[in-house]
Coordinates of C-alpha atoms in Angstrom, one line a residue:
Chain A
X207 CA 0.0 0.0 0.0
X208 CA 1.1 3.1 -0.9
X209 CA 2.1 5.3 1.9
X210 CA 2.3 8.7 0.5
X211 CA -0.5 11.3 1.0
X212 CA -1.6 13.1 -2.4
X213 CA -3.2 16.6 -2.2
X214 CA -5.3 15.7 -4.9
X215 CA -8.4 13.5 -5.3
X216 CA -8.6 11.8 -8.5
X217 CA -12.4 11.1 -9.8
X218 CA -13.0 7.4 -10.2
X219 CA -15.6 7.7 -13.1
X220 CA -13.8 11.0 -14.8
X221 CA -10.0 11.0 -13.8
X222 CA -9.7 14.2 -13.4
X223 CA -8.5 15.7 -10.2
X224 CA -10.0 18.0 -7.9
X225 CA -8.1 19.1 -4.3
X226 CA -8.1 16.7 -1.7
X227 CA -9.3 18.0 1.7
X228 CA -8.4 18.5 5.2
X229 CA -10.4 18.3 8.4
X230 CA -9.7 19.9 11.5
X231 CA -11.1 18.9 15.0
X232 CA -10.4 22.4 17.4
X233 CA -10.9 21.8 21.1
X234 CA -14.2 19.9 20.7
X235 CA -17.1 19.4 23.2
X236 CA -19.9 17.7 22.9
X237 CA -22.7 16.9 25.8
X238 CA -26.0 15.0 25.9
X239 CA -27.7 16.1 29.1
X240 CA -25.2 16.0 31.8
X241 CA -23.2 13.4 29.8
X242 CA -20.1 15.0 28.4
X243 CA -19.3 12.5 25.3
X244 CA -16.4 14.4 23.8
X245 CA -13.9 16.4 26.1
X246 CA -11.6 19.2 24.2
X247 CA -10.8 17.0 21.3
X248 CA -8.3 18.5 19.0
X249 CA -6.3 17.1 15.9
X250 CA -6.2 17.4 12.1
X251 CA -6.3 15.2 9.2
X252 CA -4.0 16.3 6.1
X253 CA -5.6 16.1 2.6
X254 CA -5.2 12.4 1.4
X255 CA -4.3 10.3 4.2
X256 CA -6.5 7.8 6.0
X257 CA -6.8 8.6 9.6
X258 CA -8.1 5.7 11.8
X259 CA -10.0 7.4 15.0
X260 CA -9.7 4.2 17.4
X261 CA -11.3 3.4 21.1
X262 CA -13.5 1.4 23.2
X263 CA -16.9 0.8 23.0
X264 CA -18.8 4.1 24.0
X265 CA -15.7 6.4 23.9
X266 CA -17.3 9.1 21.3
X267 CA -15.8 8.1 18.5
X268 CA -19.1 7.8 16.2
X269 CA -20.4 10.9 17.8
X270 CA -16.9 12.1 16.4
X271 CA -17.7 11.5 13.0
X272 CA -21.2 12.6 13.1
X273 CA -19.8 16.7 13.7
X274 CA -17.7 15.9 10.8
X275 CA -20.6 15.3 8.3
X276 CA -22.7 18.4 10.3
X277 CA -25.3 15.4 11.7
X278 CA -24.6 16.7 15.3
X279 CA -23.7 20.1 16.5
X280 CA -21.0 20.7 18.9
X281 CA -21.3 21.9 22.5
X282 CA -17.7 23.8 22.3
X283 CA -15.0 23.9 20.2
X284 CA -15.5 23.2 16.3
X285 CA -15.2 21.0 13.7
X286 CA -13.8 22.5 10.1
X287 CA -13.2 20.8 6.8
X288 CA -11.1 22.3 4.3
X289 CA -11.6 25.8 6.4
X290 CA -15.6 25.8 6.3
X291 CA -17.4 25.0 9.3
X292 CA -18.6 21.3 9.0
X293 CA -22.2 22.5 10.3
X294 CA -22.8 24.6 7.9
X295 CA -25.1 23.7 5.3
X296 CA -23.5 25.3 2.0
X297 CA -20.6 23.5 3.2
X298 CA -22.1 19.9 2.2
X299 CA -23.1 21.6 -1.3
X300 CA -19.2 22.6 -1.3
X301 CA -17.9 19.7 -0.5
X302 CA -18.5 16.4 -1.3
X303 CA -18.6 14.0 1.1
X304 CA -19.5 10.5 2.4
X305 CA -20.5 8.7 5.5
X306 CA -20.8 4.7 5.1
X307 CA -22.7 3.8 8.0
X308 CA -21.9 1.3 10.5
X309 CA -25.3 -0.7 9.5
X310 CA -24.7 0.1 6.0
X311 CA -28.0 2.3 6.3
X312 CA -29.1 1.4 2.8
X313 CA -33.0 2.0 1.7
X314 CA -34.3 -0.7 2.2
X315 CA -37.4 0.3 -0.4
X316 CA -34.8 0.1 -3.0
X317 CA -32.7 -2.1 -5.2
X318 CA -28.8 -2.1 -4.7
X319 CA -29.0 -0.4 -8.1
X320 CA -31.3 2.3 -7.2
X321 CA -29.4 3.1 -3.8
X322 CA -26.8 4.0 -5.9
X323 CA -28.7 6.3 -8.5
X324 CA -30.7 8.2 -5.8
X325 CA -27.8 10.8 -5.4
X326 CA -27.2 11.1 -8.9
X327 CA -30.6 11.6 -9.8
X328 CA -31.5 14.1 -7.7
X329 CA -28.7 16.4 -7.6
X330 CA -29.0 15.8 -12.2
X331 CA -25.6 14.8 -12.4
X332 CA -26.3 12.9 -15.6
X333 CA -28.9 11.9 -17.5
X334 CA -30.1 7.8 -17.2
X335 CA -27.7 7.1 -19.5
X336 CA -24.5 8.6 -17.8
X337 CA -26.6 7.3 -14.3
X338 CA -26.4 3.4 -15.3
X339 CA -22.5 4.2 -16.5
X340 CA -21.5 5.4 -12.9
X341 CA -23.6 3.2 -11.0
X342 CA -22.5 0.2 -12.8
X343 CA -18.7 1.3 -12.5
X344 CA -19.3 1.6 -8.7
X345 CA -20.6 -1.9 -8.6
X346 CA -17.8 -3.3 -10.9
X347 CA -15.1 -1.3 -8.3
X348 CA -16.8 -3.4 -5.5
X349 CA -17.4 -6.4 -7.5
X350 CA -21.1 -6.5 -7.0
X351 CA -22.6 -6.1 -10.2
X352 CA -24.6 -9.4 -10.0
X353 CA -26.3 -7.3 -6.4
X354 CA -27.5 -4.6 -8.7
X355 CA -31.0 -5.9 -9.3
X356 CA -31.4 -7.2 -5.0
X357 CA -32.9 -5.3 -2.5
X358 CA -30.6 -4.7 0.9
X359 CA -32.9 -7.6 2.8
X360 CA -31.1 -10.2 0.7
X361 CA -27.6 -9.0 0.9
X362 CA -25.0 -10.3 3.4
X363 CA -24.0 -8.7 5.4
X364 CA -20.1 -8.0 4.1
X365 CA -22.3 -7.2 0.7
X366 CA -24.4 -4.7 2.4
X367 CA -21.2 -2.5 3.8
X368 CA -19.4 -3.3 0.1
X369 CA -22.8 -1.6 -1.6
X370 CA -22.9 1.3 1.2
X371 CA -19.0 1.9 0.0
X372 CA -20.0 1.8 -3.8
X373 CA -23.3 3.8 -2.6
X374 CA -20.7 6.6 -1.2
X375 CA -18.6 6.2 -4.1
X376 CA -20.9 6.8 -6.6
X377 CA -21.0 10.6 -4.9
X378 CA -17.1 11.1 -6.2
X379 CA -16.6 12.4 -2.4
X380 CA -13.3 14.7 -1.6
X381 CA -14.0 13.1 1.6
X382 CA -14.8 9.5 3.0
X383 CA -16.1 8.3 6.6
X384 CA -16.6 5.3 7.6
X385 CA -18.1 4.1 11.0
X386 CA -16.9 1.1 12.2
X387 CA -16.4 -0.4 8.3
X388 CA -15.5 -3.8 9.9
X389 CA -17.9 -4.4 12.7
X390 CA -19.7 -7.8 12.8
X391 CA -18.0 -9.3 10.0
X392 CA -16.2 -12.2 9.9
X393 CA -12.3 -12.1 9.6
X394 CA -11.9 -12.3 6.2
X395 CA -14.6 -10.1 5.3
X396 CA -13.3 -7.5 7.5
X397 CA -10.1 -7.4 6.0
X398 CA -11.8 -7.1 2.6
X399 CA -13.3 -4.3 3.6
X400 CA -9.9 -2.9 4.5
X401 CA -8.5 -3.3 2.0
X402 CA -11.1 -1.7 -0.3
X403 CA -10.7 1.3 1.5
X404 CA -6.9 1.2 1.1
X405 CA -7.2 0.7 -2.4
X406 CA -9.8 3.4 -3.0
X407 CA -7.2 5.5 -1.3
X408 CA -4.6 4.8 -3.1
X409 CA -6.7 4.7 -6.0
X410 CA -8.4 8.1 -5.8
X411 CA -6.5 9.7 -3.4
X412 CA -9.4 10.5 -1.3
X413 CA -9.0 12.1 2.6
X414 CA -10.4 9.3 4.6
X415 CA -11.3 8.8 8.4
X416 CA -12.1 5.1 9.4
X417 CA -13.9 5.3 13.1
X418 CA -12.8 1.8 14.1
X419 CA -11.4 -0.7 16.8
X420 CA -10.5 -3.2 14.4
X421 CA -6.9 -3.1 15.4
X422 CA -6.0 -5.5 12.1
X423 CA -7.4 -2.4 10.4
X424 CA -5.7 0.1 12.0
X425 CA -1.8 -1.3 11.9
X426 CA -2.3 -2.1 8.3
X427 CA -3.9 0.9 6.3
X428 CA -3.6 3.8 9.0
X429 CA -1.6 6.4 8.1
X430 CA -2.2 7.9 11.1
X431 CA -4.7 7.0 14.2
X432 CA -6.1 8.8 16.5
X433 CA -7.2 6.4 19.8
X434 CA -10.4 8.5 22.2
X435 CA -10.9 7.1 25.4
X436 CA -13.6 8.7 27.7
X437 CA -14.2 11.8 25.3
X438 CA -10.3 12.6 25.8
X439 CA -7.7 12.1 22.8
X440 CA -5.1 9.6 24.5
X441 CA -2.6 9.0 21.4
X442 CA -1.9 10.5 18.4
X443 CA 0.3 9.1 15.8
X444 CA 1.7 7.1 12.9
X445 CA 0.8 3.3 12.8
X446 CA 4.4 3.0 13.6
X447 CA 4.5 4.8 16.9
X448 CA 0.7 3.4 17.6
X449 CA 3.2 -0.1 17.7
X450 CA 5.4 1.3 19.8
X451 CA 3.7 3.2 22.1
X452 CA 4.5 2.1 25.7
X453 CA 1.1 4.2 27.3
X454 CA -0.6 1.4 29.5
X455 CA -3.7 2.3 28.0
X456 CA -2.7 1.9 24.6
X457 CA -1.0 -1.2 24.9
X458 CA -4.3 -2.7 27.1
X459 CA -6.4 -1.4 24.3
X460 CA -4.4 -3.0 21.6
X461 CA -3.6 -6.4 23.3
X462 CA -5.7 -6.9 26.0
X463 CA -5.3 -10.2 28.1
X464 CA -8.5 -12.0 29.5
X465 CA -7.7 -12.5 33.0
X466 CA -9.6 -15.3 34.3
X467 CA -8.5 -14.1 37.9
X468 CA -9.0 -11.1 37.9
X469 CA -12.0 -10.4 35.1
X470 CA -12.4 -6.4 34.5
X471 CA -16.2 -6.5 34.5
X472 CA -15.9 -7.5 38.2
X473 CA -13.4 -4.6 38.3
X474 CA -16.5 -2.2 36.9
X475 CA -18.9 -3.3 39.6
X476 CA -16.8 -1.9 42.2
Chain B
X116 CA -45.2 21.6 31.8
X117 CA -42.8 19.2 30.2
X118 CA -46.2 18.2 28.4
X119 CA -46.7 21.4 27.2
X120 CA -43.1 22.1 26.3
X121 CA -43.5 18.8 24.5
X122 CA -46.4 20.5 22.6
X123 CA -45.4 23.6 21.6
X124 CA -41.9 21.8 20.2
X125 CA -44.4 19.6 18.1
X126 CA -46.2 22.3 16.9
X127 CA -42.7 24.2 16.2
X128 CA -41.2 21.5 14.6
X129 CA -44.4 20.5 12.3
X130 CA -44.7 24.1 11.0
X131 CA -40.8 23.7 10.5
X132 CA -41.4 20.8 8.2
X133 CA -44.3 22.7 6.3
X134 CA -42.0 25.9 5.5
X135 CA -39.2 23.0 4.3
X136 CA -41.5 20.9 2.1
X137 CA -43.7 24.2 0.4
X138 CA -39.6 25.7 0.0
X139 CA -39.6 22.4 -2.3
X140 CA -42.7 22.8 -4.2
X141 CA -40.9 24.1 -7.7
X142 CA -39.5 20.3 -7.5
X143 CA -42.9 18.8 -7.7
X144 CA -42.9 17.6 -11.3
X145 CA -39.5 16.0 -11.7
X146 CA -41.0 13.9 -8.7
X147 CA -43.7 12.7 -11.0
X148 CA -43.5 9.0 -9.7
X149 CA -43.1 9.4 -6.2
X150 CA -46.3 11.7 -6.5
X151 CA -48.5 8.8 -8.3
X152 CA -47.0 6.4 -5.7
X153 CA -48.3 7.8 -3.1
X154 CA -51.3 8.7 -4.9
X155 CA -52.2 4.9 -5.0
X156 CA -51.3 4.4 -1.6
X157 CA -53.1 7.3 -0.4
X158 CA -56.2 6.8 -2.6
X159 CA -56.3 3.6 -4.0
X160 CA -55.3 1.8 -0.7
X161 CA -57.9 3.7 1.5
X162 CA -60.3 3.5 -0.8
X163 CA -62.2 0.1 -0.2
X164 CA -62.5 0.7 3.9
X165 CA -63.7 4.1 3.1
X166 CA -66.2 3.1 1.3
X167 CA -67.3 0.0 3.4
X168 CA -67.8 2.4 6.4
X169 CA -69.7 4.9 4.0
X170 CA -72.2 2.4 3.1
X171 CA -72.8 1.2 6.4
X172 CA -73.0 4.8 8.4
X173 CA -75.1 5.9 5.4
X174 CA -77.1 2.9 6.7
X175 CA -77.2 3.3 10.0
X176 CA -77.6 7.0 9.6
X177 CA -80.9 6.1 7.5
X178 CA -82.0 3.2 10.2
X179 CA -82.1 5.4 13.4
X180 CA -83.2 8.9 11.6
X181 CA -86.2 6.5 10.2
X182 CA -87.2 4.9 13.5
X183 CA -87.3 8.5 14.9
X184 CA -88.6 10.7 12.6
X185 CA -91.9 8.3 12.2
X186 CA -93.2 9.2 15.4
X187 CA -93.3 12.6 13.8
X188 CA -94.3 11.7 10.5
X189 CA -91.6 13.4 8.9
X190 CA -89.3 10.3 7.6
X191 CA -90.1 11.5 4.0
X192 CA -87.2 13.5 5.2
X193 CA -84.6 10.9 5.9
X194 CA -83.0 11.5 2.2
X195 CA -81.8 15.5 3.4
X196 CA -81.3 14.4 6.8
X197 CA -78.2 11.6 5.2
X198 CA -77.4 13.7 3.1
X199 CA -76.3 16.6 4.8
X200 CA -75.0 14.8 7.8
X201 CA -72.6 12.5 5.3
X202 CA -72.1 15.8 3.3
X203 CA -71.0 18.3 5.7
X204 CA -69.8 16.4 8.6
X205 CA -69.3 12.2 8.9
X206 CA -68.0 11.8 5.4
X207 CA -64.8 14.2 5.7
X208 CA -64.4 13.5 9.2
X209 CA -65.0 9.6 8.2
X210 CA -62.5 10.0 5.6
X211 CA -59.4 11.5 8.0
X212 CA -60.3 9.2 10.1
X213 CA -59.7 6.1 8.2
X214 CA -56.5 8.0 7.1
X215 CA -55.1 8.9 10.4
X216 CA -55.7 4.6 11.1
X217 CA -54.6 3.5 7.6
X218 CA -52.2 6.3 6.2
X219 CA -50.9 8.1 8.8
X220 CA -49.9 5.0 10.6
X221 CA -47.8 3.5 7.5
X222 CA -46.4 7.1 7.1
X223 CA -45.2 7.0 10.6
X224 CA -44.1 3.6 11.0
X225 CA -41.8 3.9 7.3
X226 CA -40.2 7.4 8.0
X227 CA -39.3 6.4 11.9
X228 CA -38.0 3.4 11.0
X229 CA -35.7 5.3 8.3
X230 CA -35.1 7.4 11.0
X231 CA -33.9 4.4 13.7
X232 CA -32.1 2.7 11.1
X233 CA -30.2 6.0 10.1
X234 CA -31.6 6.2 6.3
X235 CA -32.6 10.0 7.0
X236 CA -29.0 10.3 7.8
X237 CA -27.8 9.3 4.8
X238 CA -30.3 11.2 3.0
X239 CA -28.5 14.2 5.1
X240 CA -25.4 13.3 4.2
X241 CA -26.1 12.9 0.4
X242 CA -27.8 16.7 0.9
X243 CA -31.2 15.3 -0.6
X244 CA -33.6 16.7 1.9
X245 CA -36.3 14.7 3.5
X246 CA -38.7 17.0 3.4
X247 CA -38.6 17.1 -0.9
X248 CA -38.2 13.6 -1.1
X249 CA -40.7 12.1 1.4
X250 CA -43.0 14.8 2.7
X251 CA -43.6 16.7 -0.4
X252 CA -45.2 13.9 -2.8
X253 CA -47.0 13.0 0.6
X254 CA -48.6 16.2 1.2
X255 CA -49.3 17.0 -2.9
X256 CA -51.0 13.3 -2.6
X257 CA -53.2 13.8 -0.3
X258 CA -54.4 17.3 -1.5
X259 CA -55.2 15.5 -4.8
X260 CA -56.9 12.1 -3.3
X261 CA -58.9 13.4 -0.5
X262 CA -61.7 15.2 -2.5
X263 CA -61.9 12.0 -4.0
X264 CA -62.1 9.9 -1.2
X265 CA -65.0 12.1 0.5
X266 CA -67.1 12.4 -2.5
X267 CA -66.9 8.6 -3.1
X268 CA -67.6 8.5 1.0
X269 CA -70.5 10.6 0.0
X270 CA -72.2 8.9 -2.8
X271 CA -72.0 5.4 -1.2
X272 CA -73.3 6.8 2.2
X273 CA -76.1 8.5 0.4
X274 CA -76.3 5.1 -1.8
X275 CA -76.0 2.9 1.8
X276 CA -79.1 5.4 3.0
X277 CA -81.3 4.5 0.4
X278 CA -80.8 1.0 0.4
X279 CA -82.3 0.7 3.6
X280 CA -84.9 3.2 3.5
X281 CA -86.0 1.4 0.6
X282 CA -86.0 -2.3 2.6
X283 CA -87.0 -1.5 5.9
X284 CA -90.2 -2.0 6.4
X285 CA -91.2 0.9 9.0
X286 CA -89.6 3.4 6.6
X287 CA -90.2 1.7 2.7
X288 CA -89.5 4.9 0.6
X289 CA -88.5 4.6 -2.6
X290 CA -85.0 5.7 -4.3
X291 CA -86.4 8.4 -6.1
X292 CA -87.8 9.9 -3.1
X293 CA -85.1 9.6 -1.1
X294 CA -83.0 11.1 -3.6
X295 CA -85.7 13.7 -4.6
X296 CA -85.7 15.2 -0.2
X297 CA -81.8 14.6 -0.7
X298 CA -81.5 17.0 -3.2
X299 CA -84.2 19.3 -2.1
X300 CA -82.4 20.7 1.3
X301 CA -79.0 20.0 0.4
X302 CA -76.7 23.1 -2.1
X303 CA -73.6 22.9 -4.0
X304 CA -72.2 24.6 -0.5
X305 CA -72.9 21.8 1.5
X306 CA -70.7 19.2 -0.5
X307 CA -68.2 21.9 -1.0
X308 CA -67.7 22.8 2.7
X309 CA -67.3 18.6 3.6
X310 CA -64.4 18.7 0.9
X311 CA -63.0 21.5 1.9
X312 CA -63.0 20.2 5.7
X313 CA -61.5 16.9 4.1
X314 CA -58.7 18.6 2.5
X315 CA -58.0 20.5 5.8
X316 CA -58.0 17.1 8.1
X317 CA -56.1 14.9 5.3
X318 CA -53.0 17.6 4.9
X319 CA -52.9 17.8 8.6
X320 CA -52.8 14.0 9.3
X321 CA -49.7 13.1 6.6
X322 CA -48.2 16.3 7.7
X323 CA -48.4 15.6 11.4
X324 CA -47.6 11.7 10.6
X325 CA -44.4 12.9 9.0
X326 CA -43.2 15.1 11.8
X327 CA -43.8 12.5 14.5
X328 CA -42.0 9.6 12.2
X329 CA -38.9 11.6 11.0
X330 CA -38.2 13.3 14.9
X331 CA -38.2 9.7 16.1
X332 CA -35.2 8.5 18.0
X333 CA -34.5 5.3 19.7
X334 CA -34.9 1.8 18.3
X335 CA -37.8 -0.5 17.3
X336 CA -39.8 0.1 20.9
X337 CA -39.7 3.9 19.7
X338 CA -41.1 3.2 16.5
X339 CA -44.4 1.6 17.6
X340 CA -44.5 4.4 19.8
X341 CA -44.4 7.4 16.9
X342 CA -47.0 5.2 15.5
X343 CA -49.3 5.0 18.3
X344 CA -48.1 9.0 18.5
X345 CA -49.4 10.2 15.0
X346 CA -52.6 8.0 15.4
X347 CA -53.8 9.8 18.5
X348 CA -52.6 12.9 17.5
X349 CA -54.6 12.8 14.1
X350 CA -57.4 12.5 16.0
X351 CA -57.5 14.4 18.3
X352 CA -56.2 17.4 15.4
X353 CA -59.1 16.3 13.0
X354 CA -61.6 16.7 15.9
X355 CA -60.3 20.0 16.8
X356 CA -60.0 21.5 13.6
X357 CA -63.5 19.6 13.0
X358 CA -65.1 22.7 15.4
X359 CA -62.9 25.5 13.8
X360 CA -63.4 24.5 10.4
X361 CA -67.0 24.3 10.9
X362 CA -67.3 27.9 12.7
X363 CA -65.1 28.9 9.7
X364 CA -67.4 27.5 7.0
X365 CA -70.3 28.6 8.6

């Protein structure tokens, strides 16, 4: 995999090039109720890298994302990408960005082929013609032509996430999220998935963030990760120093030992 | 007064939706098939329970006006007497009815369970608004179908009278009377104010149904309760615009 980080995204249907972005995360807050989820957050991901945003279970990472695409607004602090403020509305009509869902989040009313068009055919990209050419060069990129005709019910579940991909795809985004790409799949399918965002990547050059704690993910396509642990940025780094990294709470989170003796959850109830 | 907080944001949030969807309106005919979609669903769909209830309220209407108005010899009046009644007040009211219970429902159930399972995000994220896509062909439906589905309520409860004035024995009056007192007391007016009162009660179900379904959050529980949600509010909106309405049409 390619390393280097390009400052341009190249179009998968065109091949022309348009600026890669960046995103920047300022001092962010973010509280439901009394519950503060996110606690002065603050890092930045350069134009064309992937950025893995790692942690456990409930640590705000999804929450994370969510500012990023303007789907949550934040409490303090704020959330820019490419300079615009991410919950600003002209800013989504600026940029072009995607969000695969953790679920996949397809429409279920809908064939796999028709997920796909929806974007296209309401913001008139092309006409039907030019429509069925992008939609079915997404598919090939995710080899799932033979899906185009199913509806999401009678998809795997590795095929939903690889439609929800081409469904993002299909938008030419300068940006890409994905929340938790790899969750519930089995092994191989997971590192499928990761490496069809690496190639995409490499492929298109486009600025990605991966919210994930798939750590197979992580050490192998990461440029950089970012690991959140109760709202609070605890490492920031290469995949290289994520490896090295001698913070307890890093090393716990990547290679935790299950300790028959001593069993955390009996650690939580007290 | 977390009730009536609750309120007010309903009724905030509704009119929010209204402003959002009517901003969409120049959109209307590029969303051709979404419109006759929910045309069919709206209309076609309702169409059979409407009428059903129709005939038999039509019925009933003619069965217990007849048994009363004998005693004062004045049951050659039963024809005006259904007519107006289904006219000007059960048929629209029958109609929003049925589409709170058969419409409104679905509406509710589909969009909050877009909502749980995050589909209206994506729709965010894709910047396609909700309100063009789902609530616009909704509302331009139901402006289109309810006239429809209150005259047919009309003509089958006027129909549903007849038959029984005709076959029951303390009343026997014969179709052309009925018809003849029917027409006799009842104006142009009359059917225009029930479908004008339809229209009023249908936009306000699907647009209420909407709200309630797309501010859902939660899981599956949640959904069955924005269903239960837009029912009860539908009803309780058609009978209170029901009194307005009325004083309005007056």
């Amino acid at each position: 995999m390619a390393d280097s980080r390009c400052s341009a995204t190249r179009n998968p249907f065109t091949h022309t090039e348009t600026p890669a972005v960046s995103v920047a995360i300022e001092d962010l807050s973010k509280s439901f109720g009394k519950l503060e989820v996110l606690k002065h957050v603050s890092f930045q991901v350069e134009p064309g890298e992937i950025f893995v945003l790692m942690g456990p279970s409930g640590s705000g990472k999804s929450v994370l994302l969510k500012h990023i695409v303007g789907l949550e607004l934040p409490s303090g602090g704020r959330v820019t990408v490419d300079g615009r403020d991410a919950a600003a509305a002209e800013t989504r009509e600026q940029i072009r960005l995607a969000l695969v869902f953790q679920a996949g989040a397809l429409f279920n009313s809908m064939t796999v082929y028709n997920n796909l068009a929806l974007y296209l055919r309401e913001h008139r990209v092309a006409d039907e013609a030019g429509i069925r050419e992008k939609v079915m060069r997404a598919l090939q990129i995710l080899s799932l032509e033979a899906a185009a005709e199913k509806y999401p019910s009678e998809l795997s579940g590795g095929m939903k996430k690889r439609v929800a991909i081409a469904r993002a795809l299909v938008m030419e985004p300068q940006l890409m999220l994905y929340d938790e790409p790899t969750s519930e799949l089995d092994p191989v399918m997971a590192a499928t998935i990761s490496e069809i965002i690496a190639t995409l990547k490499d492929q298109y050059h486009v600025t990605t963030i991966v919210v994930s704690h798939d750590r197979d993910l992580a050490l192998n396509i990461a440029d950089r990760v970012g690991i959140l642990m109760g709202g609070q940025l605890v490492f920031l780094g290469t995949r290289d120093e994520l490896r090295a990294s001698a913070d307890p709470r890093v090393v716990d989170f990547l290679n935790p030992k299950i300790d028959l003796a001593n069993p955390r959850f009996k650690q939580l109830e007290t | 007064m977390r009730t009536l907080t609750r309120v007010l944001e309903g009724i905030g949030s509704t009119l929010q939706l209204l402003v959002q969807s009517l901003s969409h309106v120049p959109t209307l005919p590029r969303q051709w098939g979404r419109f006759i979609e929910q045309c069919y669903l709206i209309g076609y769909t309702t169409l059979p329970i409407v009428a059903i209830l129709s005939f038999f309220i039509g019925s009933v209407l003619a069965l217990q006006s007849g048994y009363s108005m004998e005693n004062f010899g004045a049951k050659q009046f039963i024809g005006s007497l259904v007519g107006l009644s289904i006219a000007r007040e059960l048929g629209p009211v029958m109609c929003a009815i049925l589409l709170a219970g058969r419409v409104g429902s679905a509406i509710a159930a589909e969009l909050a369970s877009m909502k749980v399972y995050q589909e209206i995000d994506a729709l965010e994220t894709m910047n396609i608004p909700p309100a063009r896509i789902l609530v616009l062909p909704r509302l331009a439906a139901v402006l289109v179908m309810m006239p429809v589905l209150a005259i047919i309520a009309n003509l089958v409860g006027w129909f549903g009278g007849a038959i029984v004035a005709k076959y029951t024995d303390f009343i026997a009056i014969d179709p052309p009377a009925y018809f003849a007192a029917l027409r006799r007391f009842m104006e142009f007016k009359d059917v225009l104010n029930g479908l004008i009162k339809a229209e009023v009660f249908g936009f306000a179900v699907v647009l209420v149904s909407c709200n309630i379904g797309l501010n859902t959050r939660g899981g599956p529980r949640e959904i069955g309760a924005s269903v239960t949600r837009a029912v009860v509010t539908s009803l309780i909106l058609i009978l209170v615009l029901d009194y307005f309405v009325t004083k309005a049409l007056l």
